[in-house]
């Protein structure tokens, strides 16, 4: 993370206790400098006191965390500190952390890549993992079964909105026609090399 951003990890198990007994030095220094350490302590206490904050196995509930953060967000914002709840999925589970961002240092140039609030809800499931995409990214899956037909008949809502906003629907339709007209789908598998050649035209 850049200068002006302090990070606190949220442990998947025993996370509440971890928040109560330990605060990273970088977070303490930033919030003390901004006169916000008392607000931070109240925020942590609110998380600790909420019985619905974690599930039966001790895993965090994102919606509950976000709701509690919203209660204190204005107090942080009033002193130019933005707080972001971040989450990154992995094969071993999800990792969560809080980013305390000093806006007077980073300005509007920094946007946390894994901020929960940025998640668009778009999900593509692969054989090995589930892929999620942030706001500002629109995705369309190339299906293997009846791939040409599905590509021609259906466009994901996020893709449609983005391309319509930038007046690119005509270019999209032309690209789809090229994909369908080419011999890029053989034995239920897309030829990625051929697709890249079409994209580069």
PDB file of C-alpha atoms in Angstrom:
ATOM      1  CA  UNK A   1       0.000   0.000   0.000  1.00  0.00           C
ATOM      2  CA  UNK A   2       1.170   3.584  -0.572  1.00  0.00           C
ATOM      3  CA  UNK A   3       2.261   6.115   2.022  1.00  0.00           C
ATOM      4  CA  UNK A   4      -0.716   7.413   3.958  1.00  0.00           C
ATOM      5  CA  UNK A   5      -2.472   4.022   4.107  1.00  0.00           C
ATOM      6  CA  UNK A   6      -2.381   1.806   7.213  1.00  0.00           C
ATOM      7  CA  UNK A   7      -3.638  -1.785   7.216  1.00  0.00           C
ATOM      8  CA  UNK A   8      -5.146  -3.980   9.928  1.00  0.00           C
ATOM      9  CA  UNK A   9      -5.745  -7.678   9.211  1.00  0.00           C
ATOM     10  CA  UNK A  10      -8.967  -9.322  10.362  1.00  0.00           C
ATOM     11  CA  UNK A  11      -8.284 -12.871  11.468  1.00  0.00           C
ATOM     12  CA  UNK A  12     -10.803 -15.457  10.283  1.00  0.00           C
ATOM     13  CA  UNK A  13     -10.972 -17.093  13.695  1.00  0.00           C
ATOM     14  CA  UNK A  14     -10.698 -15.207  16.972  1.00  0.00           C
ATOM     15  CA  UNK A  15     -10.877 -11.981  15.001  1.00  0.00           C
ATOM     16  CA  UNK A  16     -12.834 -10.031  17.578  1.00  0.00           C
ATOM     17  CA  UNK A  17     -10.321 -10.803  20.299  1.00  0.00           C
ATOM     18  CA  UNK A  18      -7.469  -9.919  17.968  1.00  0.00           C
ATOM     19  CA  UNK A  19      -8.990  -6.500  17.289  1.00  0.00           C
ATOM     20  CA  UNK A  20      -9.455  -5.797  21.000  1.00  0.00           C
ATOM     21  CA  UNK A  21      -5.980  -6.702  22.204  1.00  0.00           C
ATOM     22  CA  UNK A  22      -3.773  -5.586  19.334  1.00  0.00           C
ATOM     23  CA  UNK A  23      -3.649  -2.591  17.022  1.00  0.00           C
ATOM     24  CA  UNK A  24      -0.917  -2.358  14.334  1.00  0.00           C
ATOM     25  CA  UNK A  25       1.578   0.411  15.001  1.00  0.00           C
ATOM     26  CA  UNK A  26       0.972   1.992  11.600  1.00  0.00           C
ATOM     27  CA  UNK A  27      -2.786   2.213  12.300  1.00  0.00           C
ATOM     28  CA  UNK A  28      -2.214   3.596  15.792  1.00  0.00           C
ATOM     29  CA  UNK A  29       0.199   6.243  14.523  1.00  0.00           C
ATOM     30  CA  UNK A  30      -2.060   7.386  11.674  1.00  0.00           C
ATOM     31  CA  UNK A  31      -5.204   7.599  13.791  1.00  0.00           C
ATOM     32  CA  UNK A  32      -3.450   9.237  16.751  1.00  0.00           C
ATOM     33  CA  UNK A  33      -2.020  11.863  14.402  1.00  0.00           C
ATOM     34  CA  UNK A  34      -5.515  12.542  13.044  1.00  0.00           C
ATOM     35  CA  UNK A  35      -7.102  12.610  16.517  1.00  0.00           C
ATOM     36  CA  UNK A  36      -9.191   9.531  15.732  1.00  0.00           C
ATOM     37  CA  UNK A  37      -7.891   6.835  18.046  1.00  0.00           C
ATOM     38  CA  UNK A  38     -10.841   7.224  20.420  1.00  0.00           C
ATOM     39  CA  UNK A  39     -13.222   6.780  17.479  1.00  0.00           C
ATOM     40  CA  UNK A  40     -11.271   3.692  16.450  1.00  0.00           C
ATOM     41  CA  UNK A  41     -11.614   2.231  19.950  1.00  0.00           C
ATOM     42  CA  UNK A  42     -15.389   2.785  19.870  1.00  0.00           C
ATOM     43  CA  UNK A  43     -15.533   1.185  16.429  1.00  0.00           C
ATOM     44  CA  UNK A  44     -13.609  -1.877  17.628  1.00  0.00           C
ATOM     45  CA  UNK A  45     -15.790  -2.132  20.739  1.00  0.00           C
ATOM     46  CA  UNK A  46     -18.950  -2.013  18.620  1.00  0.00           C
ATOM     47  CA  UNK A  47     -17.615  -4.871  16.500  1.00  0.00           C
ATOM     48  CA  UNK A  48     -16.696  -6.851  19.597  1.00  0.00           C
ATOM     49  CA  UNK A  49     -20.076  -6.328  21.265  1.00  0.00           C
ATOM     50  CA  UNK A  50     -22.144  -7.398  18.241  1.00  0.00           C
ATOM     51  CA  UNK A  51     -23.153 -11.090  18.600  1.00  0.00           C
ATOM     52  CA  UNK A  52     -24.130 -11.228  14.909  1.00  0.00           C
ATOM     53  CA  UNK A  53     -20.739 -10.046  13.653  1.00  0.00           C
ATOM     54  CA  UNK A  54     -19.463 -13.581  13.068  1.00  0.00           C
ATOM     55  CA  UNK A  55     -21.027 -16.882  12.080  1.00  0.00           C
ATOM     56  CA  UNK A  56     -21.146 -20.046  14.224  1.00  0.00           C
ATOM     57  CA  UNK A  57     -17.623 -20.997  13.136  1.00  0.00           C
ATOM     58  CA  UNK A  58     -16.215 -17.554  13.837  1.00  0.00           C
ATOM     59  CA  UNK A  59     -16.103 -16.276  10.245  1.00  0.00           C
ATOM     60  CA  UNK A  60     -16.800 -12.591   9.665  1.00  0.00           C
ATOM     61  CA  UNK A  61     -20.078 -11.428   8.122  1.00  0.00           C
ATOM     62  CA  UNK A  62     -19.291  -8.760   5.542  1.00  0.00           C
ATOM     63  CA  UNK A  63     -22.691  -7.095   5.660  1.00  0.00           C
ATOM     64  CA  UNK A  64     -22.549  -6.785   9.446  1.00  0.00           C
ATOM     65  CA  UNK A  65     -19.010  -5.389   9.342  1.00  0.00           C
ATOM     66  CA  UNK A  66     -20.020  -2.858   6.697  1.00  0.00           C
ATOM     67  CA  UNK A  67     -23.081  -1.820   8.689  1.00  0.00           C
ATOM     68  CA  UNK A  68     -21.004  -1.179  11.805  1.00  0.00           C
ATOM     69  CA  UNK A  69     -18.370   0.683   9.805  1.00  0.00           C
ATOM     70  CA  UNK A  70     -21.107   2.908   8.346  1.00  0.00           C
ATOM     71  CA  UNK A  71     -22.039   4.009  11.867  1.00  0.00           C
ATOM     72  CA  UNK A  72     -18.565   5.513  12.344  1.00  0.00           C
ATOM     73  CA  UNK A  73     -17.731   6.440   8.755  1.00  0.00           C
ATOM     74  CA  UNK A  74     -18.712  10.101   9.078  1.00  0.00           C
ATOM     75  CA  UNK A  75     -16.483  10.599  12.125  1.00  0.00           C
ATOM     76  CA  UNK A  76     -13.488   9.244  10.214  1.00  0.00           C
ATOM     77  CA  UNK A  77     -14.409  11.234   7.094  1.00  0.00           C
ATOM     78  CA  UNK A  78     -14.698  14.504   9.057  1.00  0.00           C
ATOM     79  CA  UNK A  79     -10.958  14.227   9.740  1.00  0.00           C
ATOM     80  CA  UNK A  80     -10.038  13.152   6.206  1.00  0.00           C
ATOM     81  CA  UNK A  81      -9.677   9.435   6.856  1.00  0.00           C
ATOM     82  CA  UNK A  82     -11.429   6.906   4.665  1.00  0.00           C
ATOM     83  CA  UNK A  83     -11.907   3.370   6.021  1.00  0.00           C
ATOM     84  CA  UNK A  84     -12.225   0.485   3.562  1.00  0.00           C
ATOM     85  CA  UNK A  85     -13.214  -3.093   4.345  1.00  0.00           C
ATOM     86  CA  UNK A  86     -11.307  -5.346   1.946  1.00  0.00           C
ATOM     87  CA  UNK A  87     -11.651  -9.022   1.091  1.00  0.00           C
ATOM     88  CA  UNK A  88      -9.611 -11.316  -1.150  1.00  0.00           C
ATOM     89  CA  UNK A  89     -10.812 -14.872  -1.841  1.00  0.00           C
ATOM     90  CA  UNK A  90      -8.248 -17.665  -2.078  1.00  0.00           C
ATOM     91  CA  UNK A  91      -8.165 -21.444  -2.242  1.00  0.00           C
ATOM     92  CA  UNK A  92      -7.618 -21.507   1.533  1.00  0.00           C
ATOM     93  CA  UNK A  93     -10.518 -19.181   2.320  1.00  0.00           C
ATOM     94  CA  UNK A  94     -11.117 -15.444   2.317  1.00  0.00           C
ATOM     95  CA  UNK A  95      -8.705 -12.881   3.735  1.00  0.00           C
ATOM     96  CA  UNK A  96     -10.104  -9.645   5.140  1.00  0.00           C
ATOM     97  CA  UNK A  97      -8.493  -6.440   6.298  1.00  0.00           C
ATOM     98  CA  UNK A  98      -9.249  -2.797   7.027  1.00  0.00           C
ATOM     99  CA  UNK A  99      -7.458   0.018   5.230  1.00  0.00           C
ATOM    100  CA  UNK A 100      -7.266   3.398   6.954  1.00  0.00           C
ATOM    101  CA  UNK A 101      -6.574   5.941   4.219  1.00  0.00           C
ATOM    102  CA  UNK A 102      -5.334   9.462   4.941  1.00  0.00           C
ATOM    103  CA  UNK A 103      -6.983  11.377   2.122  1.00  0.00           C
ATOM    104  CA  UNK A 104      -4.768  14.427   2.721  1.00  0.00           C
ATOM    105  CA  UNK A 105      -1.769  12.278   1.758  1.00  0.00           C
ATOM    106  CA  UNK A 106      -3.065  10.046  -1.062  1.00  0.00           C
ATOM    107  CA  UNK A 107      -5.784  12.345  -2.393  1.00  0.00           C
ATOM    108  CA  UNK A 108      -8.173  10.605  -4.791  1.00  0.00           C
ATOM    109  CA  UNK A 109      -5.392   8.666  -6.517  1.00  0.00           C
ATOM    110  CA  UNK A 110      -5.751   5.490  -4.450  1.00  0.00           C
ATOM    111  CA  UNK A 111      -8.646   3.042  -4.632  1.00  0.00           C
ATOM    112  CA  UNK A 112      -8.348  -0.233  -2.669  1.00  0.00           C
ATOM    113  CA  UNK A 113      -8.423  -3.059  -5.211  1.00  0.00           C
ATOM    114  CA  UNK A 114     -10.265  -5.521  -2.998  1.00  0.00           C
ATOM    115  CA  UNK A 115     -12.699  -3.191  -1.232  1.00  0.00           C
ATOM    116  CA  UNK A 116     -15.947  -5.053  -0.532  1.00  0.00           C
ATOM    117  CA  UNK A 117     -17.970  -2.012  -1.598  1.00  0.00           C
ATOM    118  CA  UNK A 118     -16.385  -2.221  -5.065  1.00  0.00           C
ATOM    119  CA  UNK A 119     -17.573  -5.760  -5.728  1.00  0.00           C
ATOM    120  CA  UNK A 120     -20.046  -5.676  -8.604  1.00  0.00           C
ATOM    121  CA  UNK A 121     -21.633  -9.038  -7.884  1.00  0.00           C
ATOM    122  CA  UNK A 122     -20.387 -10.534 -11.157  1.00  0.00           C
ATOM    123  CA  UNK A 123     -19.203 -14.095 -10.614  1.00  0.00           C
ATOM    124  CA  UNK A 124     -17.785 -16.725 -12.949  1.00  0.00           C
ATOM    125  CA  UNK A 125     -17.288 -20.238 -11.605  1.00  0.00           C
ATOM    126  CA  UNK A 126     -14.363 -22.234 -12.997  1.00  0.00           C
ATOM    127  CA  UNK A 127     -13.343 -25.806 -12.289  1.00  0.00           C
ATOM    128  CA  UNK A 128     -11.037 -24.750  -9.469  1.00  0.00           C
ATOM    129  CA  UNK A 129     -12.323 -21.466  -8.086  1.00  0.00           C
ATOM    130  CA  UNK A 130     -14.973 -18.774  -8.149  1.00  0.00           C
ATOM    131  CA  UNK A 131     -13.905 -15.507  -9.796  1.00  0.00           C
ATOM    132  CA  UNK A 132     -15.358 -12.190  -8.661  1.00  0.00           C
ATOM    133  CA  UNK A 133     -14.968  -8.842 -10.401  1.00  0.00           C
ATOM    134  CA  UNK A 134     -14.973  -5.232  -9.114  1.00  0.00           C
ATOM    135  CA  UNK A 135     -17.082  -2.313 -10.267  1.00  0.00           C
ATOM    136  CA  UNK A 136     -15.787  -0.844 -13.500  1.00  0.00           C
ATOM    137  CA  UNK A 137     -15.144  -4.289 -14.970  1.00  0.00           C
ATOM    138  CA  UNK A 138     -17.782  -6.040 -17.106  1.00  0.00           C
ATOM    139  CA  UNK A 139     -17.296  -9.696 -17.994  1.00  0.00           C
ATOM    140  CA  UNK A 140     -18.842 -12.181 -20.398  1.00  0.00           C
ATOM    141  CA  UNK A 141     -18.144 -15.887 -20.160  1.00  0.00           C
ATOM    142  CA  UNK A 142     -17.483 -17.811 -23.360  1.00  0.00           C
ATOM    143  CA  UNK A 143     -19.570 -20.933 -22.878  1.00  0.00           C
ATOM    144  CA  UNK A 144     -18.324 -24.251 -24.219  1.00  0.00           C
ATOM    145  CA  UNK A 145     -21.735 -25.835 -24.737  1.00  0.00           C
ATOM    146  CA  UNK A 146     -23.642 -24.053 -27.531  1.00  0.00           C
ATOM    147  CA  UNK A 147     -21.098 -21.263 -27.174  1.00  0.00           C
ATOM    148  CA  UNK A 148     -21.803 -19.501 -30.477  1.00  0.00           C
ATOM    149  CA  UNK A 149     -25.560 -19.495 -29.937  1.00  0.00           C
ATOM    150  CA  UNK A 150     -25.327 -18.159 -26.369  1.00  0.00           C
ATOM    151  CA  UNK A 151     -22.818 -15.490 -27.360  1.00  0.00           C
ATOM    152  CA  UNK A 152     -25.176 -14.243 -30.082  1.00  0.00           C
ATOM    153  CA  UNK A 153     -28.420 -14.419 -28.117  1.00  0.00           C
ATOM    154  CA  UNK A 154     -27.457 -13.122 -24.686  1.00  0.00           C
ATOM    155  CA  UNK A 155     -25.336 -10.232 -23.449  1.00  0.00           C
ATOM    156  CA  UNK A 156     -24.731  -9.819 -19.674  1.00  0.00           C
ATOM    157  CA  UNK A 157     -26.398  -6.754 -18.202  1.00  0.00           C
ATOM    158  CA  UNK A 158     -23.102  -5.305 -16.909  1.00  0.00           C
ATOM    159  CA  UNK A 159     -21.536  -5.615 -20.357  1.00  0.00           C
ATOM    160  CA  UNK A 160     -24.555  -4.020 -22.029  1.00  0.00           C
ATOM    161  CA  UNK A 161     -24.613  -1.087 -19.595  1.00  0.00           C
ATOM    162  CA  UNK A 162     -20.906  -0.371 -19.975  1.00  0.00           C
ATOM    163  CA  UNK A 163     -20.858  -0.584 -23.763  1.00  0.00           C
ATOM    164  CA  UNK A 164     -24.041   1.455 -24.109  1.00  0.00           C
ATOM    165  CA  UNK A 165     -22.581   4.131 -21.835  1.00  0.00           C
ATOM    166  CA  UNK A 166     -19.491   4.393 -24.059  1.00  0.00           C
ATOM    167  CA  UNK A 167     -21.435   4.003 -27.326  1.00  0.00           C
ATOM    168  CA  UNK A 168     -19.631   0.766 -28.226  1.00  0.00           C
ATOM    169  CA  UNK A 169     -22.516  -1.615 -28.929  1.00  0.00           C
ATOM    170  CA  UNK A 170     -21.910  -1.556 -32.686  1.00  0.00           C
ATOM    171  CA  UNK A 171     -18.269  -2.561 -32.159  1.00  0.00           C
ATOM    172  CA  UNK A 172     -19.338  -5.293 -29.735  1.00  0.00           C
ATOM    173  CA  UNK A 173     -21.836  -6.754 -32.202  1.00  0.00           C
ATOM    174  CA  UNK A 174     -19.194  -6.745 -34.930  1.00  0.00           C
ATOM    175  CA  UNK A 175     -16.760  -8.549 -32.622  1.00  0.00           C
ATOM    176  CA  UNK A 176     -19.372 -11.174 -31.760  1.00  0.00           C
ATOM    177  CA  UNK A 177     -20.077 -11.716 -35.459  1.00  0.00           C
ATOM    178  CA  UNK A 178     -16.351 -12.285 -36.058  1.00  0.00           C
ATOM    179  CA  UNK A 179     -16.177 -14.743 -33.154  1.00  0.00           C
ATOM    180  CA  UNK A 180     -19.180 -16.680 -34.410  1.00  0.00           C
ATOM    181  CA  UNK A 181     -18.120 -16.608 -38.054  1.00  0.00           C
ATOM    182  CA  UNK A 182     -14.629 -17.852 -37.325  1.00  0.00           C
ATOM    183  CA  UNK A 183     -13.652 -21.418 -36.594  1.00  0.00           C
ATOM    184  CA  UNK A 184     -12.789 -20.559 -33.004  1.00  0.00           C
ATOM    185  CA  UNK A 185     -14.958 -23.170 -31.294  1.00  0.00           C
ATOM    186  CA  UNK A 186     -13.959 -26.774 -31.905  1.00  0.00           C
ATOM    187  CA  UNK A 187     -15.102 -29.801 -29.950  1.00  0.00           C
ATOM    188  CA  UNK A 188     -16.680 -27.542 -27.284  1.00  0.00           C
ATOM    189  CA  UNK A 189     -13.396 -25.663 -26.711  1.00  0.00           C
ATOM    190  CA  UNK A 190     -12.614 -22.113 -27.791  1.00  0.00           C
ATOM    191  CA  UNK A 191      -9.387 -21.580 -29.740  1.00  0.00           C
ATOM    192  CA  UNK A 192      -7.816 -18.790 -27.645  1.00  0.00           C
ATOM    193  CA  UNK A 193      -5.077 -18.155 -30.183  1.00  0.00           C
ATOM    194  CA  UNK A 194      -7.669 -17.563 -32.904  1.00  0.00           C
ATOM    195  CA  UNK A 195      -9.743 -15.332 -30.631  1.00  0.00           C
ATOM    196  CA  UNK A 196      -6.716 -13.190 -29.811  1.00  0.00           C
ATOM    197  CA  UNK A 197      -5.975 -12.823 -33.517  1.00  0.00           C
ATOM    198  CA  UNK A 198      -9.505 -11.495 -34.047  1.00  0.00           C
ATOM    199  CA  UNK A 199      -9.170  -9.075 -31.104  1.00  0.00           C
ATOM    200  CA  UNK A 200      -5.940  -7.689 -32.505  1.00  0.00           C
ATOM    201  CA  UNK A 201      -7.468  -6.810 -35.889  1.00  0.00           C
TER     202      UNK A 201
END
